[in-house]
Amino acid sequence: MRIAVLGTGSVGRAVAARTAELGHQVTIGTRDVTAVRAGEHAHWAAQHPEVGLATLADAASGAELVVNATNGNGSLPALTTASAPNLAGKVLLDIANPLDFSAGFPPTLTVHNTDSLAERIQREFPQAKVVKSLNTMTAELMVHPRRLADGAHSVFVSGDDAEAKRIVTGLLISFGHSDVIDLGDLSTARGTEMLLPLWLRLYGRLDTADFNIKVVR
Amino acid sequence: MRIAVLGTGSVGRAVAARTAELGHQVTIGTRDVTAVRAGEHAHWAAQHPEVGLATLADAASGAELVVNATNGNGSLPALTTASAPNLAGKVLLDIANPLDFSAGFPPTLTVHNTDSLAERIQREFPQAKVVKSLNTMTAELMVHPRRLADGAHSVFVSGDDAEAKRIVTGLLISFGHSDVIDLGDLSTARGTEMLLPLWLRLYGRLDTADFNIKVVR
């Protein structure tokens, strides 16, 4: 697949490197290509010559599947820059969490309870097929789940489009996930986004991000 | 220990029966003893003659540890009826979740993000030692965790008083819990209360309440 990964943070890099490793044609999309190319991203890029770098719009334009790996509070502006026509009809895998760190740690959520970031993105880009997933674990475990307990933990999928969820589920399984739980429509993303306050406290308590939730049943 | 369990719902009954079985002196506290005694509770009460029934105030008055097993939206009024002096200096194990079912399923949370029901209770009853726990699983698993995966799942504890958390942790272990995670101060209860939206969606998806979260690390 031709995949655009929007965002150059740890999540964007992890997903870009892993999907490229699995044989996909991957381009990272970023706001300012020149600045990113000249900055500390250069070292990572040199180690991953197979991953392209382009503007948000150019990356999205050429892709079949777009990954939102931007900061949650910057997601809507970044997707707007990527532009609606470039997202229309495509699977939009949303990994972002609406965290507000402005008052320090732990952050609060800017959207919650009766809405979610995923739903806001879907409303703003009605022609994209938004699927929320992977937002409940640290970047490295998203793409290499077998590194923890041989993969014996869970990942959730939320979305309104069954085919888009099928495509994302296939991608998750190719990463190594073995317990993919389809929660239902996109409003179920409220549940996974609202898991973040617990995740962050566990992170503080366990002194590591290398943990995940398993739904034991 | 002398334990008061406030609430006659499934959580209250499960905790009352289990703690009585473990040798504690248990009294269920309820708003209207006469109505409860005459109603469908009579059958359960007949099967559990070792569990007493009293008013909220009388139950709390005689107890060393008080369990809030009331409906989340009725917790503050119920505890007010139990009365602050009867809670002062005591461990108050809060199991309630602030769920609002007024708009149907799934319910929303009436408190969230920057506050929690547990913290509200603590602010209202500053002399009680509030410990939030057990609110992240179904009643039967709270008290018989070994019935699922031989107990290989997690339970969380939040509270400002270390000794109160120690007492609650001991109680949890006596129930059969083996992975008790102390999240920290009472504000960490925001995280476990905000797990409910995900829990409820999983409940809908898995078609059973017999599941729980395990923190794999």
mmCIF file of N, CA, C and O in Angstrom, chain B residues 111-202:
data_model
loop_
_atom_site.group_PDB
_atom_site.id
_atom_site.type_symbol
_atom_site.label_atom_id
_atom_site.label_comp_id
_atom_site.label_asym_id
_atom_site.label_seq_id
_atom_site.Cartn_x
_atom_site.Cartn_y
_atom_site.Cartn_z
ATOM 1 N N VAL B 111 -19.019 13.197 36.193
ATOM 2 C CA VAL B 111 -17.777 13.830 36.650
ATOM 3 C C VAL B 111 -16.666 13.200 35.834
ATOM 4 O O VAL B 111 -16.696 11.990 35.610
ATOM 5 N N HIS B 112 -15.669 13.981 35.415
ATOM 6 C CA HIS B 112 -14.624 13.409 34.586
ATOM 7 C C HIS B 112 -13.518 14.415 34.338
ATOM 8 O O HIS B 112 -13.666 15.608 34.631
ATOM 9 N N ASN B 113 -12.425 13.913 33.825
ATOM 10 C CA ASN B 113 -11.298 14.698 33.327
ATOM 11 C C ASN B 113 -10.528 15.456 34.415
ATOM 12 O O ASN B 113 -9.379 15.131 34.677
ATOM 13 N N THR B 114 -11.143 16.454 35.030
ATOM 14 C CA THR B 114 -10.426 17.238 36.035
ATOM 15 C C THR B 114 -10.957 16.999 37.449
ATOM 16 O O THR B 114 -10.609 17.714 38.388
ATOM 17 N N ASP B 115 -11.819 16.009 37.574
ATOM 18 C CA ASP B 115 -12.383 15.694 38.888
ATOM 19 C C ASP B 115 -12.901 14.262 38.822
ATOM 20 O O ASP B 115 -12.952 13.646 37.750
ATOM 21 N N SER B 116 -13.261 13.720 39.968
ATOM 22 C CA SER B 116 -13.811 12.366 40.006
ATOM 23 C C SER B 116 -14.812 12.275 41.145
ATOM 24 O O SER B 116 -14.807 13.117 42.060
ATOM 25 N N LEU B 117 -15.654 11.279 41.094
ATOM 26 C CA LEU B 117 -16.606 11.059 42.185
ATOM 27 C C LEU B 117 -15.849 10.830 43.490
ATOM 28 O O LEU B 117 -16.230 11.357 44.541
ATOM 29 N N ALA B 118 -14.784 10.053 43.426
ATOM 30 C CA ALA B 118 -14.008 9.769 44.647
ATOM 31 C C ALA B 118 -13.504 11.054 45.295
ATOM 32 O O ALA B 118 -13.584 11.225 46.518
ATOM 33 N N GLU B 119 -12.998 11.965 44.465
ATOM 34 C CA GLU B 119 -12.498 13.238 45.014
ATOM 35 C C GLU B 119 -13.634 14.096 45.572
ATOM 36 O O GLU B 119 -13.468 14.772 46.585
ATOM 37 N N ARG B 120 -14.776 14.046 44.901
ATOM 38 C CA ARG B 120 -15.937 14.795 45.424
ATOM 39 C C ARG B 120 -16.327 14.279 46.799
ATOM 40 O O ARG B 120 -16.643 15.049 47.711
ATOM 41 N N ILE B 121 -16.345 12.961 46.920
ATOM 42 C CA ILE B 121 -16.692 12.357 48.209
ATOM 43 C C ILE B 121 -15.663 12.768 49.267
ATOM 44 O O ILE B 121 -16.014 13.153 50.384
ATOM 45 N N GLN B 122 -14.386 12.732 48.895
ATOM 46 C CA GLN B 122 -13.338 13.109 49.853
ATOM 47 C C GLN B 122 -13.472 14.572 50.281
ATOM 48 O O GLN B 122 -13.304 14.894 51.457
ATOM 49 N N ARG B 123 -13.796 15.449 49.317
ATOM 50 C CA ARG B 123 -13.960 16.864 49.674
ATOM 51 C C ARG B 123 -15.159 17.072 50.591
ATOM 52 O O ARG B 123 -15.139 17.902 51.487
ATOM 53 N N GLU B 124 -16.217 16.301 50.334
ATOM 54 C CA GLU B 124 -17.441 16.435 51.126
ATOM 55 C C GLU B 124 -17.257 15.841 52.525
ATOM 56 O O GLU B 124 -17.879 16.313 53.486
ATOM 57 N N PHE B 125 -16.427 14.801 52.608
ATOM 58 C CA PHE B 125 -16.203 14.123 53.900
ATOM 59 C C PHE B 125 -14.696 14.073 54.177
ATOM 60 O O PHE B 125 -14.071 13.014 54.089
ATOM 61 N N PRO B 126 -14.125 15.230 54.506
ATOM 62 C CA PRO B 126 -12.660 15.323 54.627
ATOM 63 C C PRO B 126 -12.080 14.430 55.718
ATOM 64 O O PRO B 126 -10.895 14.109 55.673
ATOM 65 N N GLN B 127 -12.901 14.021 56.680
ATOM 66 C CA GLN B 127 -12.356 13.187 57.754
ATOM 67 C C GLN B 127 -12.412 11.696 57.434
ATOM 68 O O GLN B 127 -11.877 10.880 58.181
ATOM 69 N N ALA B 128 -13.078 11.340 56.342
ATOM 70 C CA ALA B 128 -13.067 9.933 55.915
ATOM 71 C C ALA B 128 -11.782 9.679 55.135
ATOM 72 O O ALA B 128 -11.166 10.610 54.607
ATOM 73 N N LYS B 129 -11.358 8.427 55.120
ATOM 74 C CA LYS B 129 -10.157 8.073 54.357
ATOM 75 C C LYS B 129 -10.601 7.324 53.108
ATOM 76 O O LYS B 129 -10.731 6.095 53.107
ATOM 77 N N VAL B 130 -10.861 8.093 52.059
ATOM 78 C CA VAL B 130 -11.457 7.520 50.849
ATOM 79 C C VAL B 130 -10.415 6.741 50.039
ATOM 80 O O VAL B 130 -9.326 7.242 49.765
ATOM 81 N N VAL B 131 -10.774 5.529 49.694
ATOM 82 C CA VAL B 131 -9.951 4.706 48.808
ATOM 83 C C VAL B 131 -10.842 4.244 47.660
ATOM 84 O O VAL B 131 -11.886 3.633 47.886
ATOM 85 N N LYS B 132 -10.440 4.573 46.440
ATOM 86 C CA LYS B 132 -11.208 4.108 45.279
ATOM 87 C C LYS B 132 -10.640 2.774 44.830
ATOM 88 O O LYS B 132 -9.431 2.619 44.658
ATOM 89 N N SER B 133 -11.520 1.821 44.624
ATOM 90 C CA SER B 133 -11.058 0.529 44.104
ATOM 91 C C SER B 133 -12.248 -0.272 43.599
ATOM 92 O O SER B 133 -13.403 0.059 43.868
ATOM 93 N N LEU B 134 -11.972 -1.310 42.869
ATOM 94 C CA LEU B 134 -12.934 -2.319 42.421
ATOM 95 C C LEU B 134 -13.956 -1.825 41.402
ATOM 96 O O LEU B 134 -14.741 -2.617 40.872
ATOM 97 N N ASN B 135 -13.951 -0.518 41.101
ATOM 98 C CA ASN B 135 -14.976 0.053 40.223
ATOM 99 C C ASN B 135 -14.764 -0.276 38.756
ATOM 100 O O ASN B 135 -15.568 0.131 37.922
ATOM 101 N N THR B 136 -13.716 -1.015 38.437
ATOM 102 C CA THR B 136 -13.391 -1.287 37.033
ATOM 103 C C THR B 136 -13.777 -2.694 36.586
ATOM 104 O O THR B 136 -13.329 -3.133 35.519
ATOM 105 N N MET B 137 -14.600 -3.380 37.389
ATOM 106 C CA MET B 137 -15.004 -4.735 36.976
ATOM 107 C C MET B 137 -16.395 -5.055 37.506
ATOM 108 O O MET B 137 -16.925 -4.341 38.359
ATOM 109 N N THR B 138 -16.956 -6.132 36.995
ATOM 110 C CA THR B 138 -18.298 -6.534 37.401
ATOM 111 C C THR B 138 -18.280 -7.081 38.838
ATOM 112 O O THR B 138 -17.253 -7.560 39.324
ATOM 113 N N ALA B 139 -19.439 -6.991 39.486
ATOM 114 C CA ALA B 139 -19.525 -7.291 40.920
ATOM 115 C C ALA B 139 -18.951 -8.658 41.294
ATOM 116 O O ALA B 139 -18.179 -8.779 42.253
ATOM 117 N N GLU B 140 -19.291 -9.671 40.534
ATOM 118 C CA GLU B 140 -18.860 -11.021 40.873
ATOM 119 C C GLU B 140 -17.329 -11.145 40.836
ATOM 120 O O GLU B 140 -16.734 -11.811 41.693
ATOM 121 N N LEU B 141 -16.708 -10.479 39.868
ATOM 122 C CA LEU B 141 -15.245 -10.548 39.771
ATOM 123 C C LEU B 141 -14.543 -9.717 40.852
ATOM 124 O O LEU B 141 -13.404 -10.009 41.212
ATOM 125 N N MET B 142 -15.237 -8.704 41.349
ATOM 126 C CA MET B 142 -14.649 -7.919 42.440
ATOM 127 C C MET B 142 -14.281 -8.830 43.611
ATOM 128 O O MET B 142 -13.217 -8.684 44.203
ATOM 129 N N VAL B 143 -15.192 -9.739 43.904
ATOM 130 C CA VAL B 143 -15.047 -10.522 45.134
ATOM 131 C C VAL B 143 -14.608 -11.960 44.891
ATOM 132 O O VAL B 143 -14.223 -12.659 45.829
ATOM 133 N N HIS B 144 -14.689 -12.419 43.645
ATOM 134 C CA HIS B 144 -14.213 -13.761 43.285
ATOM 135 C C HIS B 144 -13.339 -13.674 42.026
ATOM 136 O O HIS B 144 -13.673 -14.253 40.990
ATOM 137 N N PRO B 145 -12.237 -12.936 42.120
ATOM 138 C CA PRO B 145 -11.407 -12.714 40.917
ATOM 139 C C PRO B 145 -10.836 -14.002 40.331
ATOM 140 O O PRO B 145 -10.602 -14.070 39.126
ATOM 141 N N ARG B 146 -10.644 -15.015 41.159
ATOM 142 C CA ARG B 146 -10.037 -16.258 40.662
ATOM 143 C C ARG B 146 -10.944 -17.002 39.681
ATOM 144 O O ARG B 146 -10.505 -17.933 39.022
ATOM 145 N N ARG B 147 -12.198 -16.585 39.620
ATOM 146 C CA ARG B 147 -13.124 -17.253 38.683
ATOM 147 C C ARG B 147 -12.794 -16.944 37.231
ATOM 148 O O ARG B 147 -13.297 -17.605 36.323
ATOM 149 N N LEU B 148 -11.996 -15.895 37.017
ATOM 150 C CA LEU B 148 -11.593 -15.539 35.650
ATOM 151 C C LEU B 148 -10.087 -15.702 35.520
ATOM 152 O O LEU B 148 -9.314 -15.054 36.244
ATOM 153 N N ALA B 149 -9.656 -16.562 34.613
ATOM 154 C CA ALA B 149 -8.225 -16.744 34.302
ATOM 155 C C ALA B 149 -7.387 -16.927 35.565
ATOM 156 O O ALA B 149 -6.273 -16.412 35.654
ATOM 157 N N ASP B 150 -7.975 -17.633 36.525
ATOM 158 C CA ASP B 150 -7.299 -17.893 37.797
ATOM 159 C C ASP B 150 -6.757 -16.610 38.439
ATOM 160 O O ASP B 150 -5.724 -16.626 39.119
ATOM 161 N N GLY B 151 -7.468 -15.506 38.206
ATOM 162 C CA GLY B 151 -7.091 -14.243 38.850
ATOM 163 C C GLY B 151 -6.015 -13.443 38.139
ATOM 164 O O GLY B 151 -5.523 -12.442 38.677
ATOM 165 N N ALA B 152 -5.637 -13.846 36.932
ATOM 166 C CA ALA B 152 -4.569 -13.155 36.200
ATOM 167 C C ALA B 152 -5.096 -11.881 35.543
ATOM 168 O O ALA B 152 -5.166 -11.756 34.311
ATOM 169 N N HIS B 153 -5.519 -10.939 36.369
ATOM 170 C CA HIS B 153 -5.955 -9.623 35.882
ATOM 171 C C HIS B 153 -5.755 -8.624 37.024
ATOM 172 O O HIS B 153 -5.399 -9.013 38.137
ATOM 173 N N SER B 154 -5.985 -7.347 36.736
ATOM 174 C CA SER B 154 -5.521 -6.290 37.657
ATOM 175 C C SER B 154 -6.668 -5.552 38.341
ATOM 176 O O SER B 154 -7.770 -5.439 37.808
ATOM 177 N N VAL B 155 -6.351 -5.035 39.519
ATOM 178 C CA VAL B 155 -7.286 -4.156 40.230
ATOM 179 C C VAL B 155 -6.483 -2.950 40.711
ATOM 180 O O VAL B 155 -5.296 -3.070 41.030
ATOM 181 N N PHE B 156 -7.113 -1.793 40.706
ATOM 182 C CA PHE B 156 -6.423 -0.546 41.009
ATOM 183 C C PHE B 156 -6.861 0.000 42.367
ATOM 184 O O PHE B 156 -7.999 -0.199 42.785
ATOM 185 N N VAL B 157 -5.950 0.730 42.997
ATOM 186 C CA VAL B 157 -6.232 1.375 44.273
ATOM 187 C C VAL B 157 -5.766 2.825 44.178
ATOM 188 O O VAL B 157 -4.653 3.082 43.737
ATOM 189 N N SER B 158 -6.642 3.748 44.567
ATOM 190 C CA SER B 158 -6.305 5.176 44.586
ATOM 191 C C SER B 158 -6.694 5.750 45.945
ATOM 192 O O SER B 158 -7.795 5.473 46.427
ATOM 193 N N GLY B 159 -5.850 6.564 46.525
ATOM 194 C CA GLY B 159 -6.220 7.179 47.797
ATOM 195 C C GLY B 159 -5.099 8.022 48.359
ATOM 196 O O GLY B 159 -3.935 7.858 47.989
ATOM 197 N N ASP B 160 -5.482 8.931 49.269
ATOM 198 C CA ASP B 160 -4.490 9.840 49.850
ATOM 199 C C ASP B 160 -3.886 9.294 51.136
ATOM 200 O O ASP B 160 -2.872 9.804 51.613
ATOM 201 N N ASP B 161 -4.506 8.274 51.709
ATOM 202 C CA ASP B 161 -4.064 7.755 53.009
ATOM 203 C C ASP B 161 -3.435 6.374 52.824
ATOM 204 O O ASP B 161 -4.105 5.404 52.442
ATOM 205 N N ALA B 162 -2.146 6.302 53.114
ATOM 206 C CA ALA B 162 -1.393 5.056 52.866
ATOM 207 C C ALA B 162 -1.931 3.893 53.699
ATOM 208 O O ALA B 162 -2.056 2.763 53.206
ATOM 209 N N GLU B 163 -2.266 4.155 54.952
ATOM 210 C CA GLU B 163 -2.747 3.085 55.827
ATOM 211 C C GLU B 163 -4.120 2.578 55.341
ATOM 212 O O GLU B 163 -4.381 1.375 55.338
ATOM 213 N N ALA B 164 -4.961 3.487 54.904
ATOM 214 C CA ALA B 164 -6.275 3.084 54.378
ATOM 215 C C ALA B 164 -6.095 2.226 53.121
ATOM 216 O O ALA B 164 -6.797 1.218 52.940
ATOM 217 N N LYS B 165 -5.147 2.589 52.278
ATOM 218 C CA LYS B 165 -4.896 1.783 51.074
ATOM 219 C C LYS B 165 -4.343 0.407 51.455
ATOM 220 O O LYS B 165 -4.643 -0.589 50.806
ATOM 221 N N ARG B 166 -3.548 0.367 52.512
ATOM 222 C CA ARG B 166 -3.006 -0.905 52.983
ATOM 223 C C ARG B 166 -4.147 -1.825 53.443
ATOM 224 O O ARG B 166 -4.179 -3.018 53.124
ATOM 225 N N ILE B 167 -5.103 -1.256 54.159
ATOM 226 C CA ILE B 167 -6.238 -2.048 54.650
ATOM 227 C C ILE B 167 -7.080 -2.557 53.475
ATOM 228 O O ILE B 167 -7.459 -3.726 53.414
ATOM 229 N N VAL B 168 -7.350 -1.673 52.529
ATOM 230 C CA VAL B 168 -8.146 -2.087 51.359
ATOM 231 C C VAL B 168 -7.394 -3.137 50.537
ATOM 232 O O VAL B 168 -7.984 -4.125 50.082
ATOM 233 N N THR B 169 -6.104 -2.930 50.382
ATOM 234 C CA THR B 169 -5.308 -3.902 49.628
ATOM 235 C C THR B 169 -5.372 -5.283 50.293
ATOM 236 O O THR B 169 -5.507 -6.312 49.609
ATOM 237 N N GLY B 170 -5.322 -5.307 51.604
ATOM 238 C CA GLY B 170 -5.436 -6.578 52.327
ATOM 239 C C GLY B 170 -6.775 -7.253 52.058
ATOM 240 O O GLY B 170 -6.856 -8.473 51.855
ATOM 241 N N LEU B 171 -7.826 -6.434 52.037
ATOM 242 C CA LEU B 171 -9.156 -6.965 51.757
ATOM 243 C C LEU B 171 -9.212 -7.539 50.340
ATOM 244 O O LEU B 171 -9.744 -8.639 50.110
ATOM 245 N N LEU B 172 -8.630 -6.806 49.380
ATOM 246 C CA LEU B 172 -8.628 -7.267 47.981
ATOM 247 C C LEU B 172 -7.892 -8.600 47.860
ATOM 248 O O LEU B 172 -8.345 -9.516 47.160
ATOM 249 N N ILE B 173 -6.775 -8.700 48.536
ATOM 250 C CA ILE B 173 -5.991 -9.942 48.482
ATOM 251 C C ILE B 173 -6.798 -11.083 49.115
ATOM 252 O O ILE B 173 -6.801 -12.205 48.608
ATOM 253 N N SER B 174 -7.520 -10.777 50.180
ATOM 254 C CA SER B 174 -8.343 -11.832 50.804
ATOM 255 C C SER B 174 -9.457 -12.285 49.866
ATOM 256 O O SER B 174 -9.910 -13.425 49.928
ATOM 257 N N PHE B 175 -9.889 -11.406 48.967
ATOM 258 C CA PHE B 175 -10.894 -11.800 47.966
ATOM 259 C C PHE B 175 -10.284 -12.726 46.907
ATOM 260 O O PHE B 175 -11.004 -13.442 46.213
ATOM 261 N N GLY B 176 -8.959 -12.628 46.752
ATOM 262 C CA GLY B 176 -8.287 -13.450 45.740
ATOM 263 C C GLY B 176 -7.536 -12.651 44.689
ATOM 264 O O GLY B 176 -6.970 -13.218 43.760
ATOM 265 N N HIS B 177 -7.523 -11.327 44.829
ATOM 266 C CA HIS B 177 -6.796 -10.503 43.862
ATOM 267 C C HIS B 177 -5.290 -10.681 44.058
ATOM 268 O O HIS B 177 -4.800 -10.714 45.188
ATOM 269 N N SER B 178 -4.587 -10.786 42.957
ATOM 270 C CA SER B 178 -3.141 -10.984 43.060
ATOM 271 C C SER B 178 -2.351 -9.850 42.409
ATOM 272 O O SER B 178 -1.164 -9.718 42.636
ATOM 273 N N ASP B 179 -3.005 -9.027 41.599
ATOM 274 C CA ASP B 179 -2.301 -7.893 40.977
ATOM 275 C C ASP B 179 -2.999 -6.597 41.377
ATOM 276 O O ASP B 179 -3.807 -6.043 40.631
ATOM 277 N N VAL B 180 -2.678 -6.103 42.572
ATOM 278 C CA VAL B 180 -3.255 -4.864 43.092
ATOM 279 C C VAL B 180 -2.272 -3.733 42.778
ATOM 280 O O VAL B 180 -1.152 -3.735 43.266
ATOM 281 N N ILE B 181 -2.695 -2.799 41.944
ATOM 282 C CA ILE B 181 -1.813 -1.706 41.522
ATOM 283 C C ILE B 181 -2.214 -0.410 42.229
ATOM 284 O O ILE B 181 -3.313 0.114 42.030
ATOM 285 N N ASP B 182 -1.312 0.078 43.071
ATOM 286 C CA ASP B 182 -1.525 1.347 43.758
ATOM 287 C C ASP B 182 -1.160 2.469 42.795
ATOM 288 O O ASP B 182 0.016 2.693 42.503
ATOM 289 N N LEU B 183 -2.180 3.170 42.295
ATOM 290 C CA LEU B 183 -1.937 4.197 41.270
ATOM 291 C C LEU B 183 -1.391 5.487 41.862
ATOM 292 O O LEU B 183 -0.826 6.308 41.150
ATOM 293 N N GLY B 184 -1.614 5.681 43.163
ATOM 294 C CA GLY B 184 -1.159 6.928 43.780
ATOM 295 C C GLY B 184 -2.289 7.607 44.526
ATOM 296 O O GLY B 184 -3.191 6.933 45.065
ATOM 297 N N ASP B 185 -2.264 8.931 44.546
ATOM 298 C CA ASP B 185 -3.248 9.677 45.336
ATOM 299 C C ASP B 185 -4.658 9.570 44.739
ATOM 300 O O ASP B 185 -4.858 8.960 43.686
ATOM 301 N N LEU B 186 -5.627 10.176 45.439
ATOM 302 C CA LEU B 186 -7.019 9.955 45.055
ATOM 303 C C LEU B 186 -7.363 10.517 43.675
ATOM 304 O O LEU B 186 -8.302 10.054 43.029
ATOM 305 N N SER B 187 -6.598 11.494 43.199
ATOM 306 C CA SER B 187 -6.894 12.043 41.867
ATOM 307 C C SER B 187 -6.675 10.994 40.772
ATOM 308 O O SER B 187 -7.188 11.140 39.655
ATOM 309 N N THR B 188 -5.959 9.926 41.072
ATOM 310 C CA THR B 188 -5.781 8.865 40.074
ATOM 311 C C THR B 188 -7.086 8.101 39.841
ATOM 312 O O THR B 188 -7.201 7.359 38.864
ATOM 313 N N ALA B 189 -8.065 8.304 40.713
ATOM 314 C CA ALA B 189 -9.382 7.688 40.507
ATOM 315 C C ALA B 189 -10.055 8.235 39.243
ATOM 316 O O ALA B 189 -10.945 7.590 38.678
ATOM 317 N N ARG B 190 -9.613 9.413 38.782
ATOM 318 C CA ARG B 190 -10.150 9.917 37.501
ATOM 319 C C ARG B 190 -9.887 8.898 36.399
ATOM 320 O O ARG B 190 -10.724 8.671 35.530
ATOM 321 N N GLY B 191 -8.700 8.317 36.460
ATOM 322 C CA GLY B 191 -8.329 7.335 35.446
ATOM 323 C C GLY B 191 -9.188 6.089 35.488
ATOM 324 O O GLY B 191 -9.633 5.600 34.447
ATOM 325 N N THR B 192 -9.443 5.572 36.674
ATOM 326 C CA THR B 192 -10.246 4.333 36.734
ATOM 327 C C THR B 192 -11.726 4.616 36.463
ATOM 328 O O THR B 192 -12.400 3.814 35.832
ATOM 329 N N GLU B 193 -12.213 5.771 36.898
ATOM 330 C CA GLU B 193 -13.614 6.101 36.581
ATOM 331 C C GLU B 193 -13.774 6.332 35.063
ATOM 332 O O GLU B 193 -14.792 5.963 34.481
ATOM 333 N N MET B 194 -12.754 6.911 34.440
ATOM 334 C CA MET B 194 -12.826 7.169 32.999
ATOM 335 C C MET B 194 -12.549 5.919 32.161
ATOM 336 O O MET B 194 -12.614 5.958 30.936
ATOM 337 N N LEU B 195 -12.250 4.825 32.838
ATOM 338 C CA LEU B 195 -12.148 3.550 32.129
ATOM 339 C C LEU B 195 -13.539 3.006 31.799
ATOM 340 O O LEU B 195 -13.705 2.173 30.920
ATOM 341 N N LEU B 196 -14.546 3.517 32.504
ATOM 342 C CA LEU B 196 -15.893 2.969 32.327
ATOM 343 C C LEU B 196 -16.429 3.043 30.910
ATOM 344 O O LEU B 196 -17.043 2.088 30.423
ATOM 345 N N PRO B 197 -16.234 4.149 30.192
ATOM 346 C CA PRO B 197 -16.723 4.175 28.805
ATOM 347 C C PRO B 197 -16.160 3.024 27.964
ATOM 348 O O PRO B 197 -16.898 2.416 27.177
ATOM 349 N N LEU B 198 -14.881 2.714 28.144
ATOM 350 C CA LEU B 198 -14.311 1.573 27.417
ATOM 351 C C LEU B 198 -14.891 0.262 27.946
ATOM 352 O O LEU B 198 -15.266 -0.623 27.171
ATOM 353 N N TRP B 199 -14.989 0.161 29.268
ATOM 354 C CA TRP B 199 -15.549 -1.055 29.879
ATOM 355 C C TRP B 199 -16.953 -1.338 29.323
ATOM 356 O O TRP B 199 -17.278 -2.474 28.952
ATOM 357 N N LEU B 200 -17.769 -0.290 29.259
ATOM 358 C CA LEU B 200 -19.156 -0.464 28.813
ATOM 359 C C LEU B 200 -19.230 -0.886 27.352
ATOM 360 O O LEU B 200 -20.097 -1.672 26.964
ATOM 361 N N ARG B 201 -18.322 -0.362 26.524
ATOM 362 C CA ARG B 201 -18.311 -0.766 25.124
ATOM 363 C C ARG B 201 -17.835 -2.201 24.991
ATOM 364 O O ARG B 201 -18.324 -2.948 24.137
ATOM 365 N N LEU B 202 -16.867 -2.587 25.801
ATOM 366 C CA LEU B 202 -16.405 -3.977 25.777
ATOM 367 C C LEU B 202 -17.539 -4.901 26.224
ATOM 368 O O LEU B 202 -17.748 -5.969 25.653
#
